[in-house]
Amino acid sequence: MSEETLSFQTEVAKLLRLMVNSVYSDKEIFLRELISNASDACDKARYLALTEPEILGDDPDFKVHIHVDKTARTLSLSDNGIGMDRDGLIGDLGTIARSGTSAFMENMSGDASEDMQMIGKFGVGFYSVFMIADKVEVTSRRAGEDSAWVWTSDGLGEFTIAEAERTDRGTSIVIHLKADEDEWLEESRLRTIVKKYSDHIALPIMLAIDDGEETAANEASAIWSRPKSEITDEQYTEFYHHVGHAMDDPWLNIHYKAEGKIEYTSLLFVPTRPPFDLFDPARRHAVKLYVRRVFITDEAEGLIPSYLRFLRGVVDSEDLPLNISREMLQNSPLIKHMNQAVTRRVLSELSKKAEKEPEEYAEFWKNFGSVLKEGLYEDHDRQAELLELVRFRSTAGESLVSLKDYVARMTEGQEAIYYITGDDQQTLDNSPHLEGFRARGVEVLLLSDPVDDFWLSAIFEYEGHDLTSATRGSTDLSNMGEEPSKDDDKVEPAKDGELATLIALVKQTLGEAVKDVRTTDRLTDSAVCLVADDGDMDMRLERMLKAHNQLKTDSVRILEINPKHDLIKNMSAAATKGGAADDLADLAFLLLDQARIIEGEALPDPAAFSRRMATVMAKAAG
Ligand code: ADP
């Protein structure tokens, strides 16, 4: 087949333009990215060889060779990994918008150096070679196949693909350096970079300059199998970058060897920044499973619970059979056991961090709290431990509070733990439901993660204290906390008799639209609010389920009115005096609609609302 010319996918072309014109100072990362790809390719071939040993042929030892040709001004990397066939070369290196590439483009800040920092994080590694190359040739032969292909490009919009010669499996990349990029021909420079980025991987990397002898450039032993005392922070960080395709520093690393009935080594990292695909179900580069230093998969379902999916790193088992299929992994009791042991360990490390370094823990919580909270309803066995790790914003101030702190500072007469859920912090802060709690100094937890509604429907108490929604039921605040301030006390409520008349009138007017109408001490500034009856579903959960078409019907709410509010007092007096029935009916409907608006609910009949509002406004203006 003759040479064929193809165009890069639009996103890729954009990214390449950034690379080609890069003024980024840290260009050496291109080598890290290429070695990382070679290492992944060797891992894949090693795994495939477990079931198809013939693919190894007479070349069973995995290696990367780096060769410098000073006369031709080329730097070449060659691996004997899995290789790519024609489709692989076209798709992986040019026409498929990898999720990483699109996410990278979306996250670009416009600041070239900041954007370059993100390269590794978004897995757009290969293209970084165009920072230093004006032409790149990739020759590859897929393991088990007879034909080889060469991909060539100058990184400017197009690439060519043609049939090629290659005797064995694997990939060779020849990099033609740009005019002012001679530093990549220097032996000492290359050795330093290889060591820095690749000492931790088990793959030998060999370096040769011109016709000189080839010598090892890295230590080539798996970092996790070495004793902790021999590993520097920099080495941990480099390995985290490699294994997690990340650019940030690890926030926490957890490295231990479990011995006993089940033996395995874990080297896990909690990132400092949330990975961009934290909520993407097709997420890659999570925790990799190895068996006795052989890479098995990075999709070992069941190895890490999904609520710890922010973890990166490696679990290396001594007990699993090497030839275990990915399907068999799913039902393996050993995987289940490691899952439990790893989970226990991670939660206990988090708990130590929470205790010793609460401020750093608060940062972790901001990034991953909403993920960890999924464990509250997914993992019953760990509920108690997770409840100790959960942090909340509350009415008490800006700093995060644990349930333990909350209980320790509960006010006199308070039995329950109060919370309110809502779509965002601002709506929560302004919620009328909190007025009475605030006035009495009763702390309320402010929950604005969608996941909160789910765990709250599975957990009802903490250490004997009910978790109670501040928007629900007949919360009696009168014997809790300090008395509201004197100013507030001076405000006379509407007279009991008049209030009863108003309540009867509003009930009659609103009919089936409300479950009940009653007075409340929940409010201080607002006139009305809606609450769910004690046994009914929380209002926000109901709204969410309806938004996802999981619920068709509406629950009917209780309308609570504030007897100290001028509007209620005036309406009570008017109702008692026998004021105009139409006016009072309009006001009753408006009270209900107002309560719905504050609650963030859609009005069932906006036209009627607007008509009534206009009538009332016309009277006020007249
Ligand atoms: P990433 O490594 O994050 O997937 P890259 O752009 O570096 O992104 O590589 C794209 C893809 O090209 C890889 O996922 C892999 O499938 C393929 N690839 C790159 N280098 C090699 C190699 N040396 N051997 C085999 N496949 C490779």
XYZ file of C-alpha atoms and ligand atoms in Angstrom:
649
model
C 0.000 0.000 0.000
C 1.377 3.425 -0.866
C 1.701 6.362 1.463
C -1.487 8.004 2.600
C -1.863 11.541 3.990
C -4.403 12.252 6.714
C -5.407 15.286 8.745
C -5.273 15.504 12.495
C -8.567 15.688 14.302
C -9.404 19.357 14.997
C -8.787 19.195 18.739
C -5.481 17.425 18.193
C -4.425 19.997 15.608
C -5.137 22.793 18.076
C -3.125 21.070 20.747
C -0.252 20.522 18.331
C -0.167 24.199 17.450
C 0.341 24.896 21.132
C 3.207 22.372 21.290
C 4.942 23.473 18.101
C 4.986 27.122 19.181
C 5.752 26.343 22.778
C 8.098 28.543 24.748
C 7.692 26.308 27.769
C 10.918 25.968 29.699
C 10.350 22.476 31.042
C 10.519 20.702 27.700
C 12.241 17.666 29.156
C 8.865 16.192 30.049
C 8.540 14.982 26.443
C 10.977 12.214 27.363
C 9.015 11.283 30.440
C 5.863 11.019 28.315
C 7.495 8.813 25.670
C 9.095 6.515 28.253
C 5.802 6.329 30.077
C 4.066 5.220 26.859
C 6.786 2.639 26.203
C 6.427 1.323 29.735
C 2.641 1.029 29.371
C 3.141 -0.761 26.025
C 5.551 -3.269 27.611
C 3.127 -3.856 30.497
C 0.382 -4.631 27.992
C 2.561 -7.060 26.030
C 3.668 -8.803 29.215
C 0.046 -9.260 30.171
C -0.965 -10.534 26.742
C 1.928 -13.008 26.835
C 0.407 -14.654 29.903
C -2.247 -16.154 27.644
C -0.420 -15.924 24.296
C 3.222 -16.663 25.104
C 4.070 -17.011 21.404
C 3.899 -13.224 20.938
C 7.201 -12.950 22.797
C 9.078 -14.902 20.114
C 12.785 -14.854 20.892
C 12.577 -11.433 22.498
C 11.156 -12.052 26.003
C 12.979 -9.299 27.942
C 11.244 -5.980 27.862
C 13.480 -2.971 27.354
C 13.601 0.554 26.018
C 16.570 1.653 23.938
C 17.425 5.310 23.553
C 19.889 6.190 20.829
C 21.440 9.509 19.886
C 22.802 10.200 16.415
C 24.712 13.447 16.658
C 25.394 13.733 12.943
C 21.795 13.240 11.890
C 20.655 15.248 14.962
C 18.096 12.601 15.891
C 17.034 11.076 19.185
C 15.355 7.650 18.920
C 13.375 5.580 21.396
C 12.561 1.985 20.731
C 10.516 -0.435 22.827
C 9.479 -4.070 22.412
C 6.023 -3.549 23.843
C 2.601 -4.254 22.404
C 3.051 -2.012 19.323
C 0.354 -0.434 17.192
C -1.243 -1.589 13.980
C -2.291 0.779 11.194
C -5.576 1.724 12.869
C -3.834 2.202 16.177
C -1.303 4.607 14.692
C -3.991 6.600 12.942
C -6.451 6.621 15.806
C -4.204 6.884 18.856
C -1.764 9.366 17.365
C -4.008 11.583 15.334
C -7.655 11.211 14.643
C -9.352 10.138 17.815
C -10.147 12.972 20.177
C -9.022 11.281 23.345
C -11.025 12.316 26.357
C -7.799 13.778 27.709
C -7.290 16.013 24.684
C -10.792 17.486 24.780
C -10.682 17.991 28.517
C -7.292 19.636 28.123
C -8.605 22.034 25.498
C -11.601 22.886 27.664
C -9.376 23.602 30.623
C -6.858 25.735 28.796
C -6.325 29.036 30.526
C -4.700 30.836 27.611
C -1.510 31.205 29.596
C 0.939 29.026 27.654
C 3.109 28.010 30.580
C 0.124 27.158 32.780
C -1.394 25.159 29.947
C 1.786 23.226 29.404
C 1.775 22.293 33.086
C -1.408 20.394 32.441
C -0.059 18.164 29.695
C 0.633 15.137 31.834
C -2.562 15.498 33.784
C -4.683 15.250 30.670
C -2.824 12.386 29.062
C -1.895 14.253 25.886
C 1.653 13.082 26.378
C 2.831 11.937 22.965
C 2.245 15.292 21.307
C 4.638 17.025 23.688
C 7.436 15.679 21.468
C 6.597 18.461 19.000
C 7.984 20.993 21.464
C 11.462 19.886 20.401
C 10.947 18.123 17.076
C 10.263 19.413 13.594
C 9.610 15.905 12.336
C 8.712 12.645 14.041
C 8.605 9.121 12.587
C 6.865 6.370 14.513
C 7.413 2.847 13.197
C 5.361 0.187 14.891
C 4.476 -3.458 14.646
C 1.689 -4.865 16.736
C 2.549 -8.004 18.731
C 1.379 -11.099 16.858
C 1.073 -9.335 13.485
C 3.269 -9.546 10.408
C 3.129 -6.045 9.003
C 4.655 -2.836 10.306
C 3.631 0.760 9.625
C 5.296 4.106 9.773
C 3.571 7.284 10.877
C 5.298 10.543 9.986
C 4.436 14.121 10.821
C 5.833 17.593 11.288
C 2.999 18.343 13.703
C 1.466 20.927 11.385
C -1.989 19.633 10.608
C -1.257 16.442 8.682
C 0.471 13.107 9.045
C 1.265 10.285 6.642
C 0.996 6.569 7.090
C 2.770 3.929 5.002
C 3.824 0.305 5.159
C 7.245 -0.226 6.748
C 9.879 -2.768 7.727
C 10.362 -3.894 11.318
C 11.567 -7.345 12.299
C 10.011 -7.562 15.785
C 7.044 -6.315 17.738
C 7.152 -2.863 19.293
C 7.502 0.801 18.485
C 10.402 3.016 17.444
C 10.185 6.776 17.474
C 12.747 8.844 15.589
C 12.772 12.461 16.663
C 14.328 15.005 14.276
C 15.312 17.865 16.548
C 14.467 21.487 15.849
C 17.423 23.733 15.040
C 18.015 25.053 18.568
C 17.341 21.843 20.492
C 20.806 20.300 20.606
C 20.693 19.720 24.372
C 18.752 16.490 23.743
C 21.847 15.007 22.137
C 23.936 15.346 25.299
C 24.501 12.150 27.235
C 24.625 13.635 30.744
C 21.458 15.636 30.172
C 19.590 12.558 28.953
C 20.847 10.375 31.811
C 19.700 12.889 34.401
C 16.216 13.087 32.906
C 15.819 9.341 32.493
C 16.892 8.760 36.065
C 14.614 11.434 37.412
C 11.527 10.191 35.647
C 12.133 6.478 35.249
C 14.105 5.098 38.156
C 10.895 3.856 39.717
C 9.645 1.755 36.812
C 10.710 -1.851 36.497
C 11.638 -1.479 32.830
C 15.357 -1.204 31.924
C 16.172 1.864 29.865
C 19.373 1.628 27.875
C 21.218 4.597 26.417
C 23.776 4.752 23.616
C 25.424 7.746 21.939
C 26.429 7.364 18.302
C 28.465 4.141 18.034
C 29.225 4.024 21.756
C 28.307 1.093 23.974
C 24.817 0.860 25.361
C 24.523 1.230 29.160
C 21.660 1.208 31.657
C 20.245 4.640 32.451
C 17.832 3.763 35.256
C 17.630 1.530 38.285
C 14.762 -0.487 36.796
C 13.158 -1.802 39.932
C 9.546 -1.267 40.861
C 9.472 1.521 43.430
C 6.773 -0.078 45.555
C 8.902 -3.163 46.139
C 11.668 -1.106 47.733
C 11.760 -0.227 51.447
C 10.190 3.116 52.325
C 13.402 4.332 53.910
C 15.172 4.143 50.558
C 12.651 6.230 48.670
C 12.858 10.004 48.570
C 9.858 12.327 48.407
C 10.903 13.313 44.888
C 10.874 9.670 43.794
C 7.417 9.156 45.245
C 6.211 12.267 43.450
C 7.715 11.189 40.143
C 6.134 7.789 40.415
C 2.792 9.395 41.216
C 3.115 11.537 38.086
C 3.841 8.426 36.055
C 1.236 6.094 37.487
C -1.523 8.661 37.876
C -0.751 10.667 34.739
C -0.822 13.607 37.092
C 1.041 16.878 37.406
C 0.295 17.923 40.971
C 2.100 16.679 44.073
C 0.478 13.858 45.991
C -1.462 15.151 48.995
C -0.860 11.905 50.817
C 0.976 8.711 50.026
C 0.182 5.394 51.597
C 2.883 2.775 51.108
C 2.803 -0.507 52.973
C 3.347 -4.218 52.631
C 0.697 -6.530 54.031
C 1.981 -9.852 55.228
C 0.097 -12.781 56.666
C -2.738 -14.788 55.175
C -2.866 -12.510 52.180
C 0.208 -10.737 50.943
C 0.306 -7.632 48.850
C 2.039 -4.280 48.575
C 0.169 -1.022 48.145
C 1.531 2.287 47.035
C -1.406 4.649 46.853
C -1.667 8.396 46.406
C -4.344 10.918 47.184
C -3.979 13.787 44.674
C -3.774 17.399 45.786
C -6.059 18.481 42.977
C -9.111 16.600 41.743
C -8.389 14.663 38.535
C -10.401 16.158 35.687
C -12.255 12.898 35.104
C -13.253 12.244 38.720
C -16.904 12.026 37.757
C -16.368 10.335 34.384
C -17.516 6.703 34.545
C -14.990 5.738 31.819
C -12.118 7.112 33.873
C -8.636 5.729 33.181
C -5.349 5.758 35.079
C -6.754 4.821 38.443
C -5.254 2.177 40.732
C -3.357 -0.468 38.785
C -3.319 -4.119 39.757
C -0.030 -5.999 39.526
C 0.673 -9.621 40.362
C 4.247 -10.217 41.519
C 5.460 -7.092 39.663
C 3.592 -7.989 36.449
C 1.022 -5.442 35.388
C -2.427 -7.014 35.073
C -4.930 -4.225 34.582
C -5.918 -0.716 35.477
C -9.553 -1.713 35.483
C -9.666 -4.248 38.299
C -13.305 -3.904 39.157
C -13.867 -4.316 42.855
C -10.297 -3.598 43.895
C -10.996 -0.071 45.087
C -14.487 1.016 46.185
C -15.883 3.667 43.907
C -16.055 6.207 46.740
C -12.234 6.084 46.874
C -11.896 6.567 43.131
C -9.656 9.599 43.581
C -6.833 7.238 44.603
C -3.955 6.636 42.210
C -1.233 4.047 42.462
C -0.556 0.347 42.559
C -1.674 -2.749 44.412
C 0.678 -5.670 43.801
C -0.569 -9.079 44.950
C 1.671 -12.004 45.852
C -1.204 -14.494 45.901
C -3.248 -14.087 42.718
C -2.360 -16.425 39.851
C -0.452 -14.625 37.099
C -2.734 -15.857 34.379
C -5.893 -14.555 36.004
C -8.330 -13.215 33.441
C -9.975 -9.852 33.945
C -13.336 -11.621 34.164
C -12.132 -13.933 36.903
C -10.930 -10.956 38.891
C -14.467 -9.763 39.416
C -15.397 -12.747 41.547
C -12.099 -13.309 43.223
C -12.292 -13.518 47.022
C -8.692 -12.325 47.126
C -9.664 -9.097 45.373
C -12.515 -8.660 47.828
C -10.163 -9.192 50.704
C -7.620 -6.710 49.375
C -10.423 -4.220 48.762
C -11.431 -4.398 52.405
C -7.910 -4.224 53.719
C -6.951 -1.315 51.453
C -10.152 0.557 52.321
C -9.572 0.107 56.031
C -6.024 1.360 55.679
C -6.921 4.385 53.562
C -9.716 5.465 55.908
C -7.461 5.133 58.904
C -4.751 7.246 57.210
C -7.368 9.867 56.356
C -8.567 9.879 59.914
C -5.021 10.457 61.194
C -4.645 13.347 58.801
C -7.997 14.799 59.871
C -6.941 14.703 63.484
C -3.373 15.924 63.142
C -3.708 18.390 60.296
C -7.287 19.620 60.179
C -6.494 22.487 57.801
C -4.892 20.233 55.232
C -7.734 17.803 55.691
C -10.194 20.602 54.937
C -8.449 21.055 51.566
C -8.783 17.342 50.858
C -12.400 17.536 51.885
C -13.138 20.375 49.463
C -11.807 18.266 46.597
C -13.005 14.803 47.447
C -15.587 15.084 50.227
C -18.523 14.658 47.895
C -16.975 11.435 46.553
C -16.149 10.039 49.978
C -19.731 10.707 51.120
C -20.968 8.173 48.560
C -19.468 5.564 50.878
C -22.010 6.461 53.551
C -24.726 4.684 51.604
C -22.624 2.292 49.539
C -20.551 0.722 52.279
C -22.569 -0.151 55.355
C -19.639 -1.831 57.057
C -17.668 1.389 57.033
C -20.487 3.782 57.859
C -19.302 4.503 61.376
C -15.732 5.262 60.264
C -16.952 7.405 57.391
C -19.258 9.418 59.646
C -16.165 10.450 61.619
C -14.467 11.636 58.421
C -17.351 13.727 57.090
C -17.095 17.508 57.367
C -19.771 20.164 56.953
C -20.277 23.837 56.592
C -22.606 25.129 59.247
C -24.345 28.231 60.523
C -21.619 28.494 63.173
C -19.076 30.019 60.801
C -16.740 29.454 57.915
C -14.683 26.549 59.241
C -15.746 22.989 58.610
C -17.319 21.015 61.409
C -17.352 17.273 62.137
C -20.347 15.512 63.655
C -18.313 15.005 66.808
C -17.629 18.766 67.085
C -21.272 19.487 66.418
C -22.495 17.183 69.173
C -19.909 18.540 71.594
C -21.267 22.056 71.192
C -24.985 21.316 71.008
C -26.979 23.898 72.879
C -28.934 23.302 76.059
C -32.097 21.305 75.533
C -31.041 20.240 72.028
C -31.462 16.560 71.241
C -31.205 16.340 67.461
C -28.543 17.235 64.916
C -30.108 19.759 62.537
C -29.262 20.116 58.882
C -30.659 21.787 55.821
C -30.024 20.707 52.229
C -30.162 22.995 49.215
C -28.767 23.586 45.762
C -26.087 26.065 46.700
C -24.550 27.794 49.678
C -26.248 31.096 49.022
C -29.772 29.692 48.974
C -28.976 27.802 52.150
C -27.536 30.840 53.887
C -30.681 32.810 53.067
C -33.177 30.102 53.889
C -36.029 31.341 56.102
C -36.032 27.957 57.829
C -32.838 28.907 59.585
C -34.090 32.141 61.114
C -35.418 30.624 64.327
C -32.382 28.363 64.752
C -30.045 31.309 64.300
C -31.995 33.450 66.764
C -31.575 30.765 69.437
C -27.958 29.933 68.642
C -28.797 26.408 67.488
C -26.220 25.282 64.917
C -27.502 23.888 61.620
C -25.368 21.942 59.130
C -25.549 23.378 55.601
C -25.465 20.636 52.971
C -25.308 21.511 49.299
C -23.924 18.388 47.605
C -26.471 16.436 45.558
C -25.139 13.298 47.240
C -26.227 14.569 50.662
C -29.859 13.741 50.064
C -28.933 10.162 49.309
C -26.904 9.351 52.361
C -29.372 11.212 54.552
C -32.061 8.831 53.424
C -29.886 5.917 54.638
C -28.493 7.281 57.904
C -30.785 8.580 60.581
C -28.646 9.156 63.624
C -25.179 9.760 64.948
C -24.324 8.590 68.469
C -27.926 8.532 69.558
C -28.813 11.946 68.096
C -31.365 11.993 65.291
C -30.326 13.701 62.090
C -33.252 16.044 61.558
C -33.982 18.351 58.654
C -34.551 21.944 59.708
C -37.211 22.117 57.005
C -39.248 19.243 58.239
C -41.955 18.604 60.746
C -42.840 20.082 64.033
C -39.462 21.171 65.315
C -40.069 22.801 68.665
C -37.441 25.425 69.223
C -39.039 26.999 72.262
C -37.055 25.043 74.870
C -33.744 25.141 73.043
C -30.809 27.459 73.290
C -30.827 31.013 74.516
C -33.953 33.063 74.441
C -34.066 35.222 71.338
C -32.803 38.749 71.860
C -34.809 41.310 73.800
C -35.607 43.309 70.642
C -37.327 40.354 69.198
C -39.227 39.733 72.413
C -40.782 43.182 72.231
C -42.497 42.300 69.006
C -46.036 41.336 69.903
C -47.464 38.437 67.939
C -50.902 38.598 66.376
C -53.687 38.012 68.901
C -54.543 34.321 69.322
C -58.166 34.707 68.353
C -57.373 36.753 65.263
C -54.667 34.313 64.263
C -57.085 31.391 64.527
C -59.500 33.218 62.240
C -56.750 33.857 59.695
C -55.543 30.241 59.799
C -59.099 28.983 59.226
C -59.493 31.351 56.306
C -56.172 30.470 54.669
C -56.889 26.742 55.068
C -60.276 27.125 53.487
C -58.900 29.214 50.620
C -55.949 26.996 49.796
C -57.862 23.721 50.267
C -55.968 20.698 48.929
C -52.909 22.776 47.998
C -51.573 22.509 51.560
C -51.608 19.753 54.135
C -52.003 22.153 57.036
C -51.543 25.771 58.024
C -49.982 26.551 61.398
C -47.877 29.064 63.267
C -44.186 28.563 63.808
C -41.286 29.845 65.874
C -38.945 28.775 63.047
C -39.182 32.224 61.438
C -38.039 35.615 62.661
C -37.773 37.835 59.548
C -39.844 36.021 56.946
C -43.628 35.790 56.941
C -44.050 32.230 55.686
C -42.289 28.995 54.820
C -43.142 25.510 53.628
C -42.183 22.407 55.567
C -42.495 18.701 54.912
C -44.603 16.768 57.386
C -42.686 14.507 59.776
C -43.198 11.324 57.780
C -42.921 12.923 54.320
C -39.979 13.032 51.972
C -37.514 15.904 52.322
C -38.544 18.675 49.906
C -35.191 18.874 48.137
C -34.930 15.132 47.645
C -38.408 15.172 46.140
C -37.420 17.985 43.741
C -34.339 16.044 42.674
C -36.222 12.828 42.078
C -38.811 14.706 40.040
C -36.106 16.376 37.984
C -34.795 12.902 37.122
C -38.291 11.606 36.319
C -38.137 9.188 39.196
C -41.178 10.631 40.885
C -44.403 11.828 39.354
C -46.487 13.050 42.251
C -46.073 16.035 44.534
C -46.323 15.722 48.283
C -48.534 18.319 49.873
C -46.674 20.617 52.279
C -47.463 22.373 55.498
C -47.590 26.170 55.286
C -46.093 27.757 58.391
C -46.753 31.392 59.217
C -44.860 33.771 61.466
C -47.302 35.308 64.006
C -44.911 38.186 64.713
C -44.628 39.341 61.118
C -46.513 42.541 60.204
C -48.063 40.939 57.157
C -49.527 38.104 59.236
C -50.662 40.505 61.969
C -52.397 42.771 59.465
C -53.991 39.852 57.696
C -55.218 38.408 61.027
C -56.791 41.699 61.973
C -58.394 42.071 58.547
C -59.732 38.509 58.615
C -61.261 39.098 62.036
C -62.823 42.410 61.031
C -64.329 40.715 58.001
C -62.218 42.502 55.380
C -62.860 42.076 51.648
C -63.014 38.313 51.051
C -61.465 38.551 47.560
C -58.495 40.532 48.798
C -57.800 38.105 51.641
C -58.080 35.126 49.265
C -55.552 36.748 46.903
C -53.216 37.321 49.847
C -53.572 33.704 50.985
C -52.573 32.429 47.541
C -49.705 34.896 47.402
C -48.459 33.690 50.800
C -48.259 30.145 49.465
C -46.571 31.203 46.213
C -44.083 33.295 48.135
C -43.175 30.295 50.275
C -42.702 28.222 47.112
C -40.398 30.822 45.577
C -38.178 31.003 48.654
C -38.006 27.228 48.558
C -36.772 27.347 44.957
C -39.845 25.592 43.604
C -41.578 26.390 40.335
C -44.984 28.050 40.690
C -47.767 25.778 39.419
C -49.663 28.769 37.962
C -47.359 31.754 37.317
C -50.108 33.642 35.438
C -52.414 33.553 38.451
C -49.552 34.644 40.684
C -48.802 37.594 38.462
C -52.466 38.631 38.241
C -52.891 38.562 42.031
C -49.637 40.383 42.533
C -50.753 43.131 40.119
C -54.060 43.535 41.970
C -52.326 43.876 45.326
C -49.718 46.256 43.925
C -52.369 48.405 42.277
C -54.090 48.790 45.658
C -50.833 49.636 47.415
C -49.962 52.228 44.773
C -53.439 53.738 44.656
P -1.824 8.479 26.810
O -0.495 7.796 27.001
O -2.207 9.348 27.944
O -2.922 7.561 26.388
P -0.529 9.556 24.473
O -0.882 10.663 23.551
O 0.826 9.633 25.078
O -1.649 9.508 25.581
O -0.632 8.205 23.699
C -1.779 7.888 22.976
C -1.921 6.402 22.761
O -1.031 5.953 21.747
C -1.608 5.524 23.951
O -2.723 5.397 24.814
C -1.270 4.195 23.280
O -2.460 3.484 22.963
C -0.616 4.640 22.001
N 0.849 4.637 22.153
C 1.667 5.687 22.351
N 2.953 5.296 22.440
C 2.971 3.961 22.280
C 3.996 2.935 22.283
N 5.282 3.240 22.465
N 3.600 1.663 22.069
C 2.319 1.342 21.875
N 1.299 2.237 21.896
C 1.619 3.529 22.086
